[in-house]
Amino acid sequence: MVIVTTIRRDVVTLPAAEPGPDNPLPPLRPLDELHRVEDREGLPREMARQIGYEPLRSLLPVPVRDGYERMREPRALDTLVIENDRLRVTVLPGLGGRIASLLHKPSGRELLYRNPVFQPADFALNGAWFSGGIEWNIGATGHTTLACSPLHAARVPAPDGWGHRPRRSGSGGEMLRLWEWERLRDLPFQVDLWLPEGSDFLYVGVRVRNPHEKPVPTYWWSNIAVPEERRVLAPADEAYHFGYERRLRRVPVPSYEELRQHPYAADYFYDLPDGRRRWIAALDDEGHGLVQTSTDVLRGRKLFIWGAGRGGRRWQEWLTEPGTGGYCEIQAGLARTQLEHVRLEAESEVAWLEAYGPLSCAPEAGEVEARLEAVLPRADVDAAYAAWKPHADTEPGETLATGSGWGALEVLRADWKLPGTPFDESTLGEEQEPWLQLLRVGVLPEPRRVRPPGGTLVAPHWRDMLETAPATPLTEYHLGIAQWHAGDRAQAVRSWERALELAPSVWPLLRCLAVADREIGDPRAGGRPVRGGLRRPVPGAARRGRAMDRGHGRAGPRGDRGTARGAAHGTGADGVGTAASRDPRTRPIPVRRGPVAVRRGEARRGAGRVRGRLRGRGSAGRGGGGRPAVGADQRRTAAGPLRLPHAVTRRPQTRRSTYSYTAPSGCTAIRLRPAGVPTGPAITRAPSSVSTAWASSTSLTAIVAATLRRISNSASGPLIRRKQPTAATWTPPRSKRSAGPPASRS
């Protein structure tokens, strides 16, 4: 009796740790990336080029997921089960669409390594990751940021035939579609899973699309966990070995015995000859196990082992229950190695088909290839891909699971049409709501209560919208993050500083400025006013302490207390203030200092910098609600403080001064405010006004800043900031005694 393929909901209960909330602090620090090759000499030209093509340098806008626990208790996880009379496939839609189990029903064998627990650990690009099953790695080198995130899932009609074996018309049944918006590269992708009637193989159709008007680096590796005692075979005699030592070298494919004795973790990227069929298999001593094959687009194959040393054994125990057998990983990807990224042209896509199923034969490469051709000919795989491709655009039917709303936000912004992967407006949630308001009315709304600032967006189009939005504290905070991501770090610091004065909660801003102090050595960032009008610098450790103090007792998004303080500890605070006294390999440990010690440290560290500025080296001031008049090409160098070509440096003084500004063409109004007086009244003048004078109770800072705004045609429209305001120039008075207001302000 033939059982028709079915898709049903189910629940699996297993010991599971709490994943916890995402860290509310933005990941500003560069990635501590292990997958790096310093010497590319001797590598094939294409491989060397793709290794250097657009490696990931920042996790933004993805948050760090480090709130998981170690305490495990029975928890129910939602699953989707695809089943025919030969295979049963269990999918976890809420955990990255992971295939947790692939059971061969006639033999009763589990073809994958099935982890008996759910235990996150810090292995994904953004933190939480768990072992076992088949995962879909997209974005950049490493485990995907979606490893513990929900995906969209729905039923879709399956192809009528599989391979060259046609079936009766209309008997295609159903397939399960998973899709989501990958935020690191801003790419939508889909994974279609289906089991043809009577088939021993699970078919997986994958498509990654680039809707943008420019090329985008693309990365994909299907990662399959299998028991580590399996013999791994592929159609290659040589492989590229990567031992996490920033070196890639070509070696003969190691034997099973050599792999069992290898002491350390290692990657082996098989060098498959051109024209050979793409496959990889993992078989036990009796020749039973799993085989994976694909169309030729998915060209790479890889083996990962933990190694026989104490470190590898400890990690295996950490990721599962003690006494459970270990695992290794066989993988398939778009490039020959995982160190490469592939160029995906503008408004194009890449698609392929994979097949997973049981195989029984002698554990030798020649025998495996012959047996695979007998049970699943290469022509069948190509024909199955041709049958599936027209169905890739079929609109989904019944919704089975819901992912994030970020894809819906991007589709609304660009009015994209993505057949087959609908990102419906109904999926927009609380995280996307402020950005939807920014998109529709040009204003990022301020929260009604003190809470973490929420998710951020850093793509150029969102940065442009933040530039033109009213300069509220939340807008300046997110604008600073977008500027930091774009490499404009000096402007990012200024945006965060402007937000400090009016922000109802300053701990996120102080933390951002603390990271900036450490990364770029900014001697002025976030200082407090002192006598003489200059600003005393606040070192990173002091900023971090202030952020924890101000966040103490604040309610988080779920009403929990101490969100800010907890997030500022450990990896969330990026180790600001503690890294100097610890081994770089250890995890940052929070060190709380009393207020007296903090003040002493500030005084010692700040005295030299303040004296240096009094000698005329200068400091950048703050504009009133807009960005200072500096160009986009100014950057901080390791040699010293920020160099501003248009800045005017002088000693602080308390008398009135005259400053001249040249209005750009098309500017309808100029708002002027003394640098260093962020809360004072601004003066609005027509472009015909070429000078404005004012007096301040505090001294002006060393660099004059101006805010240029152009009023939109709509009376209710927001003020639009110019992206590159013109520089301000200072006209000094005739003498120190005669310095006074000009005859007229007009």
Short mmCIF file of N, CA and C in Angstrom, two decimals, residues 296-366:
data_model
loop_
_atom_site.label_atom_id
_atom_site.label_comp_id
_atom_site.label_asym_id
_atom_site.label_seq_id
_atom_site.Cartn_x
_atom_site.Cartn_y
_atom_site.Cartn_z
N ASP A 296 24.88 20.71 -10.15
CA ASP A 296 26.28 21.14 -10.15
C ASP A 296 26.51 22.54 -9.58
N VAL A 297 25.45 23.34 -9.44
CA VAL A 297 25.64 24.69 -8.90
C VAL A 297 26.21 24.63 -7.49
N LEU A 298 25.77 23.66 -6.71
CA LEU A 298 26.29 23.49 -5.35
C LEU A 298 27.58 22.68 -5.46
N ARG A 299 28.69 23.35 -5.69
CA ARG A 299 29.91 22.68 -6.11
C ARG A 299 30.80 22.19 -4.97
N GLY A 300 30.74 22.79 -3.79
CA GLY A 300 31.67 22.47 -2.72
C GLY A 300 31.20 21.33 -1.84
N ARG A 301 32.17 20.58 -1.27
CA ARG A 301 31.88 19.55 -0.27
C ARG A 301 32.95 19.65 0.82
N LYS A 302 32.51 19.39 2.06
CA LYS A 302 33.41 19.61 3.20
C LYS A 302 33.15 18.61 4.30
N LEU A 303 34.21 18.32 5.07
CA LEU A 303 34.12 17.54 6.30
C LEU A 303 34.68 18.37 7.44
N PHE A 304 33.93 18.44 8.54
CA PHE A 304 34.42 19.08 9.76
C PHE A 304 34.51 18.05 10.86
N ILE A 305 35.63 18.04 11.59
CA ILE A 305 35.80 17.16 12.75
C ILE A 305 36.20 18.01 13.95
N TRP A 306 35.80 17.56 15.14
CA TRP A 306 36.17 18.23 16.38
C TRP A 306 37.58 17.86 16.82
N GLY A 307 38.06 16.71 16.40
CA GLY A 307 39.37 16.25 16.83
C GLY A 307 39.29 15.38 18.07
N ALA A 308 40.35 14.60 18.27
CA ALA A 308 40.38 13.65 19.38
C ALA A 308 40.96 14.24 20.66
N GLY A 309 41.40 15.49 20.63
CA GLY A 309 41.98 16.11 21.81
C GLY A 309 40.95 16.46 22.87
N ARG A 310 41.44 16.93 24.00
CA ARG A 310 40.55 17.24 25.12
C ARG A 310 39.58 18.36 24.78
N GLY A 311 40.06 19.35 24.01
CA GLY A 311 39.18 20.47 23.66
C GLY A 311 37.98 20.02 22.84
N GLY A 312 38.23 19.20 21.81
CA GLY A 312 37.13 18.71 21.00
C GLY A 312 36.17 17.84 21.77
N ARG A 313 36.72 16.98 22.65
CA ARG A 313 35.86 16.12 23.47
C ARG A 313 34.99 16.97 24.41
N ARG A 314 35.59 18.02 24.96
CA ARG A 314 34.84 18.86 25.89
C ARG A 314 33.70 19.59 25.19
N TRP A 315 33.95 20.07 23.97
CA TRP A 315 32.89 20.74 23.23
C TRP A 315 31.76 19.78 22.89
N GLN A 316 32.11 18.56 22.54
CA GLN A 316 31.06 17.59 22.23
C GLN A 316 30.16 17.36 23.46
N GLU A 317 30.78 17.29 24.64
CA GLU A 317 29.99 17.10 25.86
C GLU A 317 29.16 18.34 26.18
N TRP A 318 29.71 19.51 25.91
CA TRP A 318 29.03 20.76 26.22
C TRP A 318 27.75 20.93 25.40
N LEU A 319 27.77 20.42 24.16
CA LEU A 319 26.65 20.63 23.25
C LEU A 319 25.55 19.59 23.41
N THR A 320 25.75 18.57 24.22
CA THR A 320 24.73 17.54 24.38
C THR A 320 24.85 16.92 25.76
N GLU A 321 24.17 15.81 25.99
CA GLU A 321 24.24 15.11 27.27
C GLU A 321 25.55 14.34 27.38
N PRO A 322 26.19 14.32 28.56
CA PRO A 322 27.37 13.47 28.74
C PRO A 322 27.03 12.01 28.46
N GLY A 323 27.93 11.33 27.81
CA GLY A 323 27.71 9.93 27.47
C GLY A 323 27.07 9.73 26.11
N THR A 324 26.61 10.83 25.49
CA THR A 324 26.04 10.74 24.15
C THR A 324 27.17 10.71 23.13
N GLY A 325 27.00 9.96 22.07
CA GLY A 325 28.01 9.90 21.02
C GLY A 325 28.22 11.24 20.36
N GLY A 326 29.42 11.44 19.84
CA GLY A 326 29.75 12.70 19.18
C GLY A 326 29.28 12.73 17.74
N TYR A 327 29.63 13.81 17.06
CA TYR A 327 29.20 13.97 15.68
C TYR A 327 30.31 14.65 14.88
N CYS A 328 30.21 14.52 13.57
CA CYS A 328 31.00 15.32 12.64
C CYS A 328 30.04 15.93 11.64
N GLU A 329 30.52 16.80 10.79
CA GLU A 329 29.64 17.48 9.85
C GLU A 329 30.12 17.27 8.42
N ILE A 330 29.18 16.89 7.55
CA ILE A 330 29.45 16.89 6.11
C ILE A 330 28.62 18.02 5.53
N GLN A 331 29.18 18.74 4.57
CA GLN A 331 28.54 19.97 4.13
C GLN A 331 28.64 20.11 2.61
N ALA A 332 27.76 20.96 2.06
CA ALA A 332 27.74 21.24 0.64
C ALA A 332 27.48 22.73 0.45
N GLY A 333 28.28 23.39 -0.41
CA GLY A 333 28.17 24.83 -0.54
C GLY A 333 28.37 25.35 -1.94
N LEU A 334 28.13 26.66 -2.11
CA LEU A 334 28.22 27.30 -3.41
C LEU A 334 29.65 27.44 -3.91
N ALA A 335 30.61 27.55 -3.02
CA ALA A 335 32.01 27.71 -3.40
C ALA A 335 32.79 26.48 -2.98
N ARG A 336 34.06 26.44 -3.36
CA ARG A 336 34.88 25.28 -3.00
C ARG A 336 35.21 25.25 -1.52
N THR A 337 35.31 26.43 -0.89
CA THR A 337 35.60 26.50 0.53
C THR A 337 34.62 27.44 1.21
N GLN A 338 34.52 27.35 2.52
CA GLN A 338 33.65 28.24 3.28
C GLN A 338 34.29 29.61 3.51
N LEU A 339 35.51 29.79 3.10
CA LEU A 339 36.18 31.07 3.27
C LEU A 339 35.84 32.03 2.14
N GLU A 340 35.07 31.57 1.16
CA GLU A 340 34.77 32.37 -0.02
C GLU A 340 33.33 32.87 0.01
N HIS A 341 33.12 34.00 -0.69
CA HIS A 341 31.79 34.52 -0.95
C HIS A 341 31.64 34.67 -2.46
N VAL A 342 30.47 34.33 -2.96
CA VAL A 342 30.20 34.32 -4.39
C VAL A 342 29.42 35.57 -4.76
N ARG A 343 29.76 36.17 -5.86
CA ARG A 343 29.09 37.39 -6.33
C ARG A 343 27.75 37.02 -6.97
N LEU A 344 26.68 37.64 -6.46
CA LEU A 344 25.34 37.46 -7.02
C LEU A 344 24.96 38.78 -7.68
N GLU A 345 24.80 38.73 -8.99
CA GLU A 345 24.59 39.95 -9.76
C GLU A 345 23.27 40.62 -9.39
N ALA A 346 23.17 41.90 -9.76
CA ALA A 346 21.98 42.68 -9.45
C ALA A 346 20.74 42.07 -10.09
N GLU A 347 19.65 42.07 -9.34
CA GLU A 347 18.35 41.61 -9.81
C GLU A 347 18.44 40.22 -10.47
N SER A 348 19.12 39.34 -9.79
CA SER A 348 19.29 37.97 -10.29
C SER A 348 19.04 36.99 -9.15
N GLU A 349 19.21 35.71 -9.42
CA GLU A 349 19.02 34.69 -8.41
C GLU A 349 19.93 33.51 -8.70
N VAL A 350 20.12 32.68 -7.70
CA VAL A 350 20.85 31.42 -7.85
C VAL A 350 19.98 30.33 -7.22
N ALA A 351 19.84 29.19 -7.92
CA ALA A 351 18.96 28.12 -7.44
C ALA A 351 19.60 26.77 -7.76
N TRP A 352 19.26 25.78 -6.96
CA TRP A 352 19.78 24.43 -7.16
C TRP A 352 18.86 23.44 -6.45
N LEU A 353 19.15 22.16 -6.62
CA LEU A 353 18.37 21.12 -5.97
C LEU A 353 19.30 20.13 -5.29
N GLU A 354 18.93 19.74 -4.06
CA GLU A 354 19.67 18.74 -3.30
C GLU A 354 18.78 17.52 -3.05
N ALA A 355 19.42 16.38 -2.80
CA ALA A 355 18.68 15.15 -2.47
C ALA A 355 19.40 14.45 -1.34
N TYR A 356 18.63 13.99 -0.34
CA TYR A 356 19.15 13.31 0.84
C TYR A 356 18.44 11.96 0.96
N GLY A 357 19.23 10.89 1.18
CA GLY A 357 18.59 9.60 1.33
C GLY A 357 19.55 8.53 1.84
N PRO A 358 19.05 7.32 2.07
CA PRO A 358 19.88 6.23 2.58
C PRO A 358 20.73 5.62 1.47
N LEU A 359 21.85 5.04 1.87
CA LEU A 359 22.71 4.34 0.92
C LEU A 359 23.36 3.17 1.65
N SER A 360 23.44 2.05 0.96
CA SER A 360 24.08 0.86 1.52
C SER A 360 25.02 0.27 0.47
N CYS A 361 26.31 0.24 0.79
CA CYS A 361 27.32 -0.34 -0.09
C CYS A 361 28.63 -0.38 0.66
N ALA A 362 29.65 -0.93 0.02
CA ALA A 362 30.98 -0.95 0.63
C ALA A 362 31.47 0.49 0.80
N PRO A 363 32.07 0.81 1.95
CA PRO A 363 32.50 2.19 2.20
C PRO A 363 33.76 2.58 1.42
N GLU A 364 33.65 2.62 0.11
CA GLU A 364 34.72 3.06 -0.77
C GLU A 364 34.13 4.02 -1.79
N ALA A 365 34.91 5.03 -2.20
CA ALA A 365 34.39 6.08 -3.06
C ALA A 365 33.84 5.53 -4.37
N GLY A 366 34.56 4.62 -5.01
CA GLY A 366 34.09 4.06 -6.28
C GLY A 366 32.79 3.30 -6.13
#
